[in-house]
PDB file of C-alpha atoms in Angstrom:
ATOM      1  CA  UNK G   1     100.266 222.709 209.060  1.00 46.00           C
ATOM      2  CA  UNK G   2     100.660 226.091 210.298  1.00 46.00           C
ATOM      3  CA  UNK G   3     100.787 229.764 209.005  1.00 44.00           C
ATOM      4  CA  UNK G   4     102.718 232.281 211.228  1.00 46.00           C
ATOM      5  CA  UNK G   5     101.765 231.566 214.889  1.00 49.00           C
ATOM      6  CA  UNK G   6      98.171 230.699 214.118  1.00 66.00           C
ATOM      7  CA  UNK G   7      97.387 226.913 213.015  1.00 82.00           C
ATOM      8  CA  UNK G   8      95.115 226.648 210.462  1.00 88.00           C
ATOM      9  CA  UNK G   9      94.671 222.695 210.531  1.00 94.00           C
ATOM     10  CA  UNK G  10      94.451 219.683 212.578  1.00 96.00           C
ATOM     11  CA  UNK G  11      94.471 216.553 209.834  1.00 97.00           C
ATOM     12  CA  UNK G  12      93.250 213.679 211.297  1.00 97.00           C
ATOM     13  CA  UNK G  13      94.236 210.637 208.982  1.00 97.00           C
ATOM     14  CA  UNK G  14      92.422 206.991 208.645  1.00 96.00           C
ATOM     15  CA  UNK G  15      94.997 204.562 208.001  1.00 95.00           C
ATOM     16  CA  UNK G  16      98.297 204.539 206.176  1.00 96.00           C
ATOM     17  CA  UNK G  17      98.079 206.107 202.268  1.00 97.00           C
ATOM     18  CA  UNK G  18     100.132 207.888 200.005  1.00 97.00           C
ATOM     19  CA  UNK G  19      99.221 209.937 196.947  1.00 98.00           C
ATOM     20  CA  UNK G  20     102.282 208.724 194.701  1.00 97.00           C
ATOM     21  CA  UNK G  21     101.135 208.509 190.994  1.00 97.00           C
ATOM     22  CA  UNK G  22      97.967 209.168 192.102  1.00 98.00           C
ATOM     23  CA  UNK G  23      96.089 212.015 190.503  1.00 99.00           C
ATOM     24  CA  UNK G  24      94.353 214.344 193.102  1.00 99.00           C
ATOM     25  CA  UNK G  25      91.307 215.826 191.923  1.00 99.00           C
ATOM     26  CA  UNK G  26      89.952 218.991 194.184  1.00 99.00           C
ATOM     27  CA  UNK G  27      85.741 219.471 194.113  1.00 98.00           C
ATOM     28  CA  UNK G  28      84.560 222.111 196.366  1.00 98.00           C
ATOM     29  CA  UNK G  29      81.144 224.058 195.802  1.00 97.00           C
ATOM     30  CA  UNK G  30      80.977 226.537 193.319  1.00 96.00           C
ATOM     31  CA  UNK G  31      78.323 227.483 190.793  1.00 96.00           C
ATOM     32  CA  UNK G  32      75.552 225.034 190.128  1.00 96.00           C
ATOM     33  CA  UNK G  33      77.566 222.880 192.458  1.00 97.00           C
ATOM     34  CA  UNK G  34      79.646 221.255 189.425  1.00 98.00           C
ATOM     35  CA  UNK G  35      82.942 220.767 191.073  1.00 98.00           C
ATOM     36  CA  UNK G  36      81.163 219.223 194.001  1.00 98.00           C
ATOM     37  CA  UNK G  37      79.474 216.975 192.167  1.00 98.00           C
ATOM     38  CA  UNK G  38      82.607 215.475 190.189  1.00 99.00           C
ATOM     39  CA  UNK G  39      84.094 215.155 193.239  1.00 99.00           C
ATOM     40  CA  UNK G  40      81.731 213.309 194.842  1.00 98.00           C
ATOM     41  CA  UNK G  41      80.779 210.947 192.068  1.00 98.00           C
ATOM     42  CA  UNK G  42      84.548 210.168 191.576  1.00 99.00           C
ATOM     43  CA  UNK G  43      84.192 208.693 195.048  1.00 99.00           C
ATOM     44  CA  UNK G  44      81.016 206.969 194.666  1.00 98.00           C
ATOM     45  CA  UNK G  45      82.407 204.957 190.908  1.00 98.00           C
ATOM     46  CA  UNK G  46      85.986 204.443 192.659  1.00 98.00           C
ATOM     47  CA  UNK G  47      84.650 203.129 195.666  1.00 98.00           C
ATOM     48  CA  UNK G  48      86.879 205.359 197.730  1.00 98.00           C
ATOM     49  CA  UNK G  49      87.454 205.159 201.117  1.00 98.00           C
ATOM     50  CA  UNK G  50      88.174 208.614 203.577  1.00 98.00           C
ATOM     51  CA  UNK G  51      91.732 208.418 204.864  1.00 98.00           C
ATOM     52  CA  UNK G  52      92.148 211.447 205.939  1.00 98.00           C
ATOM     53  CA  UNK G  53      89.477 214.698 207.797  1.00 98.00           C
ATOM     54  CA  UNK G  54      90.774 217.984 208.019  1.00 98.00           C
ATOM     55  CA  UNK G  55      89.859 220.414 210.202  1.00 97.00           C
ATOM     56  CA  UNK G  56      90.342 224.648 209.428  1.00 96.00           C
ATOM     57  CA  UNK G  57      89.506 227.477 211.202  1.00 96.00           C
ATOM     58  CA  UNK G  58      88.358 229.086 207.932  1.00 96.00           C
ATOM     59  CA  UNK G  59      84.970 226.208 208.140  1.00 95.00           C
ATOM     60  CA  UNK G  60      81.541 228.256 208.473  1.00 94.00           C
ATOM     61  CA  UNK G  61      80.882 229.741 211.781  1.00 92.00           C
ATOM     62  CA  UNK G  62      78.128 226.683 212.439  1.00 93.00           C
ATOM     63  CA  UNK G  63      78.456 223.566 213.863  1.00 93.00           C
ATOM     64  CA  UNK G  64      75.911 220.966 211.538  1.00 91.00           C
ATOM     65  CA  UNK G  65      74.022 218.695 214.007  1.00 95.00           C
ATOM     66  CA  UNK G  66      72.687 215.241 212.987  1.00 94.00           C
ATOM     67  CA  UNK G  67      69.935 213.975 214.629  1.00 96.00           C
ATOM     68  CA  UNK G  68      71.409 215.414 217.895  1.00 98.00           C
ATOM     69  CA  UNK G  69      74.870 214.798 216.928  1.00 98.00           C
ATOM     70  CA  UNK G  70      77.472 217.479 216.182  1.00 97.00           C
ATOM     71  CA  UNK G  71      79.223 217.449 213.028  1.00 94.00           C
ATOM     72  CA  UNK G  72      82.232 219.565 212.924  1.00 94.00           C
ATOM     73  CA  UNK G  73      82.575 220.718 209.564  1.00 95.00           C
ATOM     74  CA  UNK G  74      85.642 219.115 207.669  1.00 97.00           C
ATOM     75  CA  UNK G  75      87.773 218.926 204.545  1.00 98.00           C
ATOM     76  CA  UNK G  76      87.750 214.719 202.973  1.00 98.00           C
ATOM     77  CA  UNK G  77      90.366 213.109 201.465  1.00 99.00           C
ATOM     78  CA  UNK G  78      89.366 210.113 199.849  1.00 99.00           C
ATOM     79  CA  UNK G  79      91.337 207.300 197.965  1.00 98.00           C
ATOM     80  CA  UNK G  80      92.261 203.792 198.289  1.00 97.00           C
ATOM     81  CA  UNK G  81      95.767 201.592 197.489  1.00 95.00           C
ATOM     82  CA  UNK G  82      94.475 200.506 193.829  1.00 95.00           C
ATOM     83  CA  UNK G  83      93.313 203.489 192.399  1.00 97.00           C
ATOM     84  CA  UNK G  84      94.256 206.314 190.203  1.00 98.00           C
ATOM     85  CA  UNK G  85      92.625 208.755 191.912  1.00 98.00           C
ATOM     86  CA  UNK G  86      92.303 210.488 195.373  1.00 99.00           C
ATOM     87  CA  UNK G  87      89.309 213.144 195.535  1.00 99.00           C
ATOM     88  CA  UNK G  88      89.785 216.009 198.106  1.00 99.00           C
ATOM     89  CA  UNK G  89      86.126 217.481 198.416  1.00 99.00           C
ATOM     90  CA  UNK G  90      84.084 219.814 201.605  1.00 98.00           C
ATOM     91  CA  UNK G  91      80.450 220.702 201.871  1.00 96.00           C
ATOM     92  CA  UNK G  92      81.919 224.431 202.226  1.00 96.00           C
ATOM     93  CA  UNK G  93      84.511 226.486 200.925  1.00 94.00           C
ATOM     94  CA  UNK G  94      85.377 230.330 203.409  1.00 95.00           C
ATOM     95  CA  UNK G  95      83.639 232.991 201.794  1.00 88.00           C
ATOM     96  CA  UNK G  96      86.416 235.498 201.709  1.00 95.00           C
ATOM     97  CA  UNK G  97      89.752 235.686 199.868  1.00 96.00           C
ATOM     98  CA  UNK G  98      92.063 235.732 202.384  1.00 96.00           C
ATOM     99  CA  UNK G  99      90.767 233.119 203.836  1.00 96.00           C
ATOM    100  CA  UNK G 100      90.654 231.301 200.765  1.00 97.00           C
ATOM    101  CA  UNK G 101      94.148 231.755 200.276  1.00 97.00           C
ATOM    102  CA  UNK G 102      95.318 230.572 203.459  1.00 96.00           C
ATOM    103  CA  UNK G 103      93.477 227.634 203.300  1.00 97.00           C
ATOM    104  CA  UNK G 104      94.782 226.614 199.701  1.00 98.00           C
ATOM    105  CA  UNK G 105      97.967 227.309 200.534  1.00 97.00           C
ATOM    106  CA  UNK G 106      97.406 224.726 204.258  1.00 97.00           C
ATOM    107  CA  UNK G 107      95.663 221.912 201.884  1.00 98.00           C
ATOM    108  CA  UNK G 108      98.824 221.990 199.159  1.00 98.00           C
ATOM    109  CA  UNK G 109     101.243 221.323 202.194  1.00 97.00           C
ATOM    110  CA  UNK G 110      99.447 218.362 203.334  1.00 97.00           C
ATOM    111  CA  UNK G 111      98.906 217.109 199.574  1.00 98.00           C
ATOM    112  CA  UNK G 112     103.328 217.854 199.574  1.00 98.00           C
ATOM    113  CA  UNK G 113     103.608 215.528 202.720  1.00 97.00           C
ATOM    114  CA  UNK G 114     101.943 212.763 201.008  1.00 98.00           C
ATOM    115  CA  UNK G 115     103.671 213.142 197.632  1.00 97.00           C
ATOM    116  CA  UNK G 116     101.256 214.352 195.283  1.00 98.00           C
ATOM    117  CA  UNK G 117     102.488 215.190 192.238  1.00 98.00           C
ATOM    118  CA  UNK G 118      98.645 216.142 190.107  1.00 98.00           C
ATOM    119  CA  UNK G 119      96.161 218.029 191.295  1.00 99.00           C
ATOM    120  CA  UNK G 120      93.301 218.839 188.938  1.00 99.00           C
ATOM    121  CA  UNK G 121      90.267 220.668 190.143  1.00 99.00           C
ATOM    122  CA  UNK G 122      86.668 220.721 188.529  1.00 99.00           C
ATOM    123  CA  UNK G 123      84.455 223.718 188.650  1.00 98.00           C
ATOM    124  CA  UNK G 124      82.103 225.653 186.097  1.00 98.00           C
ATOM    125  CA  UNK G 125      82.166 227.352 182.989  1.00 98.00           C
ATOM    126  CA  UNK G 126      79.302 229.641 183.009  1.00 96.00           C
ATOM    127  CA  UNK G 127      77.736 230.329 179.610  1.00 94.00           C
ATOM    128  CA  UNK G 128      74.144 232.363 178.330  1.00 91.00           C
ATOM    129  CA  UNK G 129      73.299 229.513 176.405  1.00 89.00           C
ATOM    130  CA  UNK G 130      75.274 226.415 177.268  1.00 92.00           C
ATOM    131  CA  UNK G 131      75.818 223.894 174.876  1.00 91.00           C
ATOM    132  CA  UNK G 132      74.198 220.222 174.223  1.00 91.00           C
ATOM    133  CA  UNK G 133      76.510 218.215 174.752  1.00 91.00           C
ATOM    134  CA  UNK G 134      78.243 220.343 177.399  1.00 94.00           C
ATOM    135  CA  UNK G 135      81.477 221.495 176.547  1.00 98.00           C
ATOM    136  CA  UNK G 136      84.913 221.229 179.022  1.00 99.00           C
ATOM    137  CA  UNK G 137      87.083 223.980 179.415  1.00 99.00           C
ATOM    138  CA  UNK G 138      90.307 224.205 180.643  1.00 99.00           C
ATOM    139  CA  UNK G 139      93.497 225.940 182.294  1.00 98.00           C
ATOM    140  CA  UNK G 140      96.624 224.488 183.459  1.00 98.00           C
ATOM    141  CA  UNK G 141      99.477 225.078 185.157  1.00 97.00           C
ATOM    142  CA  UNK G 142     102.170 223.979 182.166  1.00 96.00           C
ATOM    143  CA  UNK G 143     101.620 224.001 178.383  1.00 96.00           C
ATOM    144  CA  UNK G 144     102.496 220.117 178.447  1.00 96.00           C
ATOM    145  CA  UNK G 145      99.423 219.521 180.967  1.00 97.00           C
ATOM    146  CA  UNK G 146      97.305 222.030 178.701  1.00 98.00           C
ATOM    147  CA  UNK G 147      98.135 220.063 175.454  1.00 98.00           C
ATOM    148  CA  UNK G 148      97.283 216.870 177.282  1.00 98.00           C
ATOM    149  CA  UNK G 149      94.001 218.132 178.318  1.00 98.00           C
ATOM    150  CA  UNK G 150      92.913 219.866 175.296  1.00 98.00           C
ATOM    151  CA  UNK G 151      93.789 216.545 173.009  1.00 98.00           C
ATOM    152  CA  UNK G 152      90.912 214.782 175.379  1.00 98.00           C
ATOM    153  CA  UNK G 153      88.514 217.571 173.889  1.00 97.00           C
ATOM    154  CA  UNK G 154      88.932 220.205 176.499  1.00 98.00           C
ATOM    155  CA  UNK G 155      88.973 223.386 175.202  1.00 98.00           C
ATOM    156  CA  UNK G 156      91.502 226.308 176.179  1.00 98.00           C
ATOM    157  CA  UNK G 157      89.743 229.128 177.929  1.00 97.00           C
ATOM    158  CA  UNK G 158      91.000 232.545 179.089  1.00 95.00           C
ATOM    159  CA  UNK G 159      89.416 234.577 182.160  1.00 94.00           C
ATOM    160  CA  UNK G 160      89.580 233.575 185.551  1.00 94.00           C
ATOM    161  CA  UNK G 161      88.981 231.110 188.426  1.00 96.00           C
ATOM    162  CA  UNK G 162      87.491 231.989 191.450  1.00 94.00           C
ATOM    163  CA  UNK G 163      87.724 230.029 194.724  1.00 96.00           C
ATOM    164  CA  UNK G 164      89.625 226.986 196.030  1.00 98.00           C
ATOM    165  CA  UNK G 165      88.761 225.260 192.531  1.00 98.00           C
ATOM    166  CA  UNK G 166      91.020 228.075 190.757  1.00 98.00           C
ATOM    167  CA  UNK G 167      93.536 228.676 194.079  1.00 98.00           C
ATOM    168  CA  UNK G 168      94.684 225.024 194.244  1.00 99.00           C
ATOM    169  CA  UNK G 169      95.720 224.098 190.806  1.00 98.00           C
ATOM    170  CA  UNK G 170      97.059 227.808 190.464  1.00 98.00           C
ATOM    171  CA  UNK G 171      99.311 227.463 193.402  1.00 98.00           C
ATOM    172  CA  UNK G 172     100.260 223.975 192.809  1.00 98.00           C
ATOM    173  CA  UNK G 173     103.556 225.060 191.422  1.00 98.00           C
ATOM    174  CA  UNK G 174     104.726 226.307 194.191  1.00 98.00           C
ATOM    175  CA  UNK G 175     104.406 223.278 195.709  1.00 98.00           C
ATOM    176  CA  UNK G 176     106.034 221.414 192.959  1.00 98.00           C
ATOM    177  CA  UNK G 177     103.208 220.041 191.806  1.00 98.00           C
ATOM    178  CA  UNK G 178     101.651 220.335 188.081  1.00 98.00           C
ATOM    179  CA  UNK G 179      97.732 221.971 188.513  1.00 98.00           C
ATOM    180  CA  UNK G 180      94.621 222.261 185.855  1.00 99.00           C
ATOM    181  CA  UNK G 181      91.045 222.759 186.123  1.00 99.00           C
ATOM    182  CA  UNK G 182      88.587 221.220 183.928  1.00 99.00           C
ATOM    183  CA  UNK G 183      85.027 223.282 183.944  1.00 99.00           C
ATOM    184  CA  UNK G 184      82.160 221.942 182.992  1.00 98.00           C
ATOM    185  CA  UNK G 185      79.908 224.401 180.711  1.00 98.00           C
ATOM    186  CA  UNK G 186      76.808 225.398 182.294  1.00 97.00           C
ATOM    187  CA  UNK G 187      73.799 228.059 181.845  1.00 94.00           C
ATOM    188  CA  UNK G 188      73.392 231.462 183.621  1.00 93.00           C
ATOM    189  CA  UNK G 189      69.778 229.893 185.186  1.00 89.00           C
ATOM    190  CA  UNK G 190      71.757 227.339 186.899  1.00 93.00           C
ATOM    191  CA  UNK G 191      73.687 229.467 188.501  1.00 94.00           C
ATOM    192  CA  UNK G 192      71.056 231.903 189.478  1.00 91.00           C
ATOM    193  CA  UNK G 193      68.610 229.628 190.351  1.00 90.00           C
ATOM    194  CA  UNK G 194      71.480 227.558 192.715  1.00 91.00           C
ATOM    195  CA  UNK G 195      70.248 224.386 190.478  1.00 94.00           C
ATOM    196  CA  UNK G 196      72.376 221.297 190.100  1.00 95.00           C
ATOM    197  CA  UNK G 197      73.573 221.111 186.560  1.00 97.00           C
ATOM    198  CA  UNK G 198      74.711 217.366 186.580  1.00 97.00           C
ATOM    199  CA  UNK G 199      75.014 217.221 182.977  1.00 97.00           C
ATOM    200  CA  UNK G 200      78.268 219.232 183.062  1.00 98.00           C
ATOM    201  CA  UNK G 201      79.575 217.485 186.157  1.00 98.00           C
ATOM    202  CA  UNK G 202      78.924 214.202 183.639  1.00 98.00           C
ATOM    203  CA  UNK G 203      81.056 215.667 181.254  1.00 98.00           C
ATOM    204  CA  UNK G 204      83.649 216.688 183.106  1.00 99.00           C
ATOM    205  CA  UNK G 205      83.748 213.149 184.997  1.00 99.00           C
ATOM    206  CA  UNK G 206      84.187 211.799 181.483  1.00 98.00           C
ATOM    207  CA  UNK G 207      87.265 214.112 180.934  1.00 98.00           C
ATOM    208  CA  UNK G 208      88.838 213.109 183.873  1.00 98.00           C
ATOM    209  CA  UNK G 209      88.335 209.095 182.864  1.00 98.00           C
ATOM    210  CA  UNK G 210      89.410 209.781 179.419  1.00 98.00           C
ATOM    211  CA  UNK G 211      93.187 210.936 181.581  1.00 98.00           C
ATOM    212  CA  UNK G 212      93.201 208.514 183.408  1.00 98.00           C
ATOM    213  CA  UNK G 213      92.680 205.848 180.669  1.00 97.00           C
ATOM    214  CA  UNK G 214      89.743 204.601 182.411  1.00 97.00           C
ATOM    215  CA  UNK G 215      86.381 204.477 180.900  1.00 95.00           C
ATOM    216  CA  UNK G 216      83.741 205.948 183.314  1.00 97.00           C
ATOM    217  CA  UNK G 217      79.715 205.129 183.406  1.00 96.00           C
ATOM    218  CA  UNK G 218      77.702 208.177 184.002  1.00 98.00           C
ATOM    219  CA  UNK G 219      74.395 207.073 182.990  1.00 97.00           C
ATOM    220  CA  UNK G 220      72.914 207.757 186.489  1.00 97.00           C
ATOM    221  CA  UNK G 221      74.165 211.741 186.234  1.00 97.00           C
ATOM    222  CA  UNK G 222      72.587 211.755 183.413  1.00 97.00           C
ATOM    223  CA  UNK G 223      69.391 210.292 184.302  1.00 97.00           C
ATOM    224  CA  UNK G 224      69.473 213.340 187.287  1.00 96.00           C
ATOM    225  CA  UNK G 225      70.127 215.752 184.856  1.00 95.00           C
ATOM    226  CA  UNK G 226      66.758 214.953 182.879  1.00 96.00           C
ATOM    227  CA  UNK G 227      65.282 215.220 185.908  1.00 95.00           C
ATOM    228  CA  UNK G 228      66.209 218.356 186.998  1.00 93.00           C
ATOM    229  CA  UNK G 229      65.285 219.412 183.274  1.00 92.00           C
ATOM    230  CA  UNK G 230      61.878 218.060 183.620  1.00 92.00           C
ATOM    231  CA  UNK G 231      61.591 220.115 186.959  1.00 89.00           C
ATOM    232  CA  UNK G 232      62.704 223.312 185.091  1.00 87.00           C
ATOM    233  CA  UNK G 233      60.510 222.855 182.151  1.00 86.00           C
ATOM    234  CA  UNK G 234      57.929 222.403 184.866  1.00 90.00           C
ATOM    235  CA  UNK G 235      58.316 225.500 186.689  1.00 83.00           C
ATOM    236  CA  UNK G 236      58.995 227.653 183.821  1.00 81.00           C
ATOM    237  CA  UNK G 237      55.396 226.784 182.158  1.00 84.00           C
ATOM    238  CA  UNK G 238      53.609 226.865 186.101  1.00 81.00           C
ATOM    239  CA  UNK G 239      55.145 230.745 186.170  1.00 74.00           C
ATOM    240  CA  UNK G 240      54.312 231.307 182.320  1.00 70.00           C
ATOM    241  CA  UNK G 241      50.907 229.832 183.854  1.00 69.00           C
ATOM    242  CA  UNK G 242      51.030 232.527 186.439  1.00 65.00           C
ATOM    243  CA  UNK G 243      51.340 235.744 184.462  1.00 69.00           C
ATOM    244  CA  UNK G 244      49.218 235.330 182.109  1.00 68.00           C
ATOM    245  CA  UNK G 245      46.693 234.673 184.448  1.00 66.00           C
ATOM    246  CA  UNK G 246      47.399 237.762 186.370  1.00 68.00           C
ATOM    247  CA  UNK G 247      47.793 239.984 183.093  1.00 66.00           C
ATOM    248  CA  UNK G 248      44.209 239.222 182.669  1.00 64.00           C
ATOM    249  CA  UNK G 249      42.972 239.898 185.661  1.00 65.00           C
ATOM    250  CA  UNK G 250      44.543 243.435 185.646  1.00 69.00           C
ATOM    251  CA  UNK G 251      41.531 245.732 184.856  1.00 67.00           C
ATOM    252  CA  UNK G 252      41.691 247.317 181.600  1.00 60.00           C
ATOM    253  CA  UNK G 253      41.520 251.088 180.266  1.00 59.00           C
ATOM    254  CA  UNK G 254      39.234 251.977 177.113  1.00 57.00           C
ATOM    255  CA  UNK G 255      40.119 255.847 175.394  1.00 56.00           C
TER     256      UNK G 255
END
């Protein structure tokens, strides 16, 4: 894969693989790490293996080390013959736009060379006061796509999509390729706080089941998202705790 004179990737693959008929869903990090997460459990409920690594020049300026052991940062394709589903997921995604760009634009060539024909990212809905259950939104690339997505109980949204969740799907056209993004509803204090919101990654990971007419467990998201919810409850009455306490130790004025 190159751009100009400069290459942007070295793809390493694991074995033969092809995405025919496979739908390709795209999880990088993004607000309250949603997309990541539906990306990652996809893997761990498929029992996907990694067939491919690639390697950018647009990874973080840091090499990871592992118990003495450097870790080149890299871009994971995961899939296997019998399944529906390949996941393309990173611990990273560049920070600026152009970079972002370029780097869409490198992954959609090597999804081309292996025949994908669906990619459909996950990522975040932010809301002030999201929902119980959370809702999906979405945005495709086609009004057929869009129709098929919103009769699963996604609902139509309007704005925009930042990052390499919103680039990939947007640009899949180009490609000839049909793109969406499902985003799972979650609250400003995720997002603020950099907290997991796993219940919205749940519901998303349903969505994406739902498609492919497969029906997916996610009990054990669940069971993390109560326990992040515990932890916030937790915190919020420790700092409530807090002020108070310090509101009465502030010395007082009599007129």
């Amino acid at each position: 894969m190159q751009a100009g004179s400069r290459r942007e990737c070295i793809v390493r693959t694991h074995g033969d693989f092809s995405l025919e008929g496979k739908l390709v869903v795209v999880g990088f990090p993004g607000m309250a790490l949603v997309g990541k997460n539906v990306a990652d459990a996809l893997v761990r409920k498929f029992y996907l293996e990694k067939k491919a690594s690639i390697f950018t020049i647009h990874a973080p300026g840091a090499v990871p080390v592992e118990r003495g052991i450097l870790k080149p940062a890299e871009i994971s394709l995961y899939t296997k013959e019998d399944s529906p589903v390949a996941v393309l997921t990173s611990p990273f995604q560049p920070s600026s736009e152009e970079s972002q760009n370029a780097l869409a634009h490198s992954i959609l060539s090597f999804l081309e060379k292996y025949n994908a024909k669906r990619v459909l990212a996950a990522a975040a809905y932010v809301s002030p006061e999201p929902a119980l259950p959370r809702r999906v939104y979405v945005a495709a690339s086609s009004t057929h796509l869009l129709e098929r997505l919103r009769g699963l109980g996604a609902i139509v949204m309007n704005g925009g999509i930042s990052g390499l969740n919103g680039l990939i799907p947007g640009l899949a056209p180009v490609y000839s390729m049909e793109g969406a993004v499902l985003l799972g509803e979650t609250g400003e204090f995720y997002v603020a706080s950099g907290i997991v919101d796993y219940r919205a990654a749940a519901e998303v990971v349903l969505v994406i089941g739902k498609l492919l007419n497969v029906q997916l467990e996610v009990s054990d998201m669940i069971s993390s998202a109560e326990s992040v919810e515990r932890w916030i409850r937790e915190s919020l009455r420790r700092e409530g705790e807090e002020e108070r306490g310090e509101r009465e130790r502030e010395p007082h004025t009599h007129m």
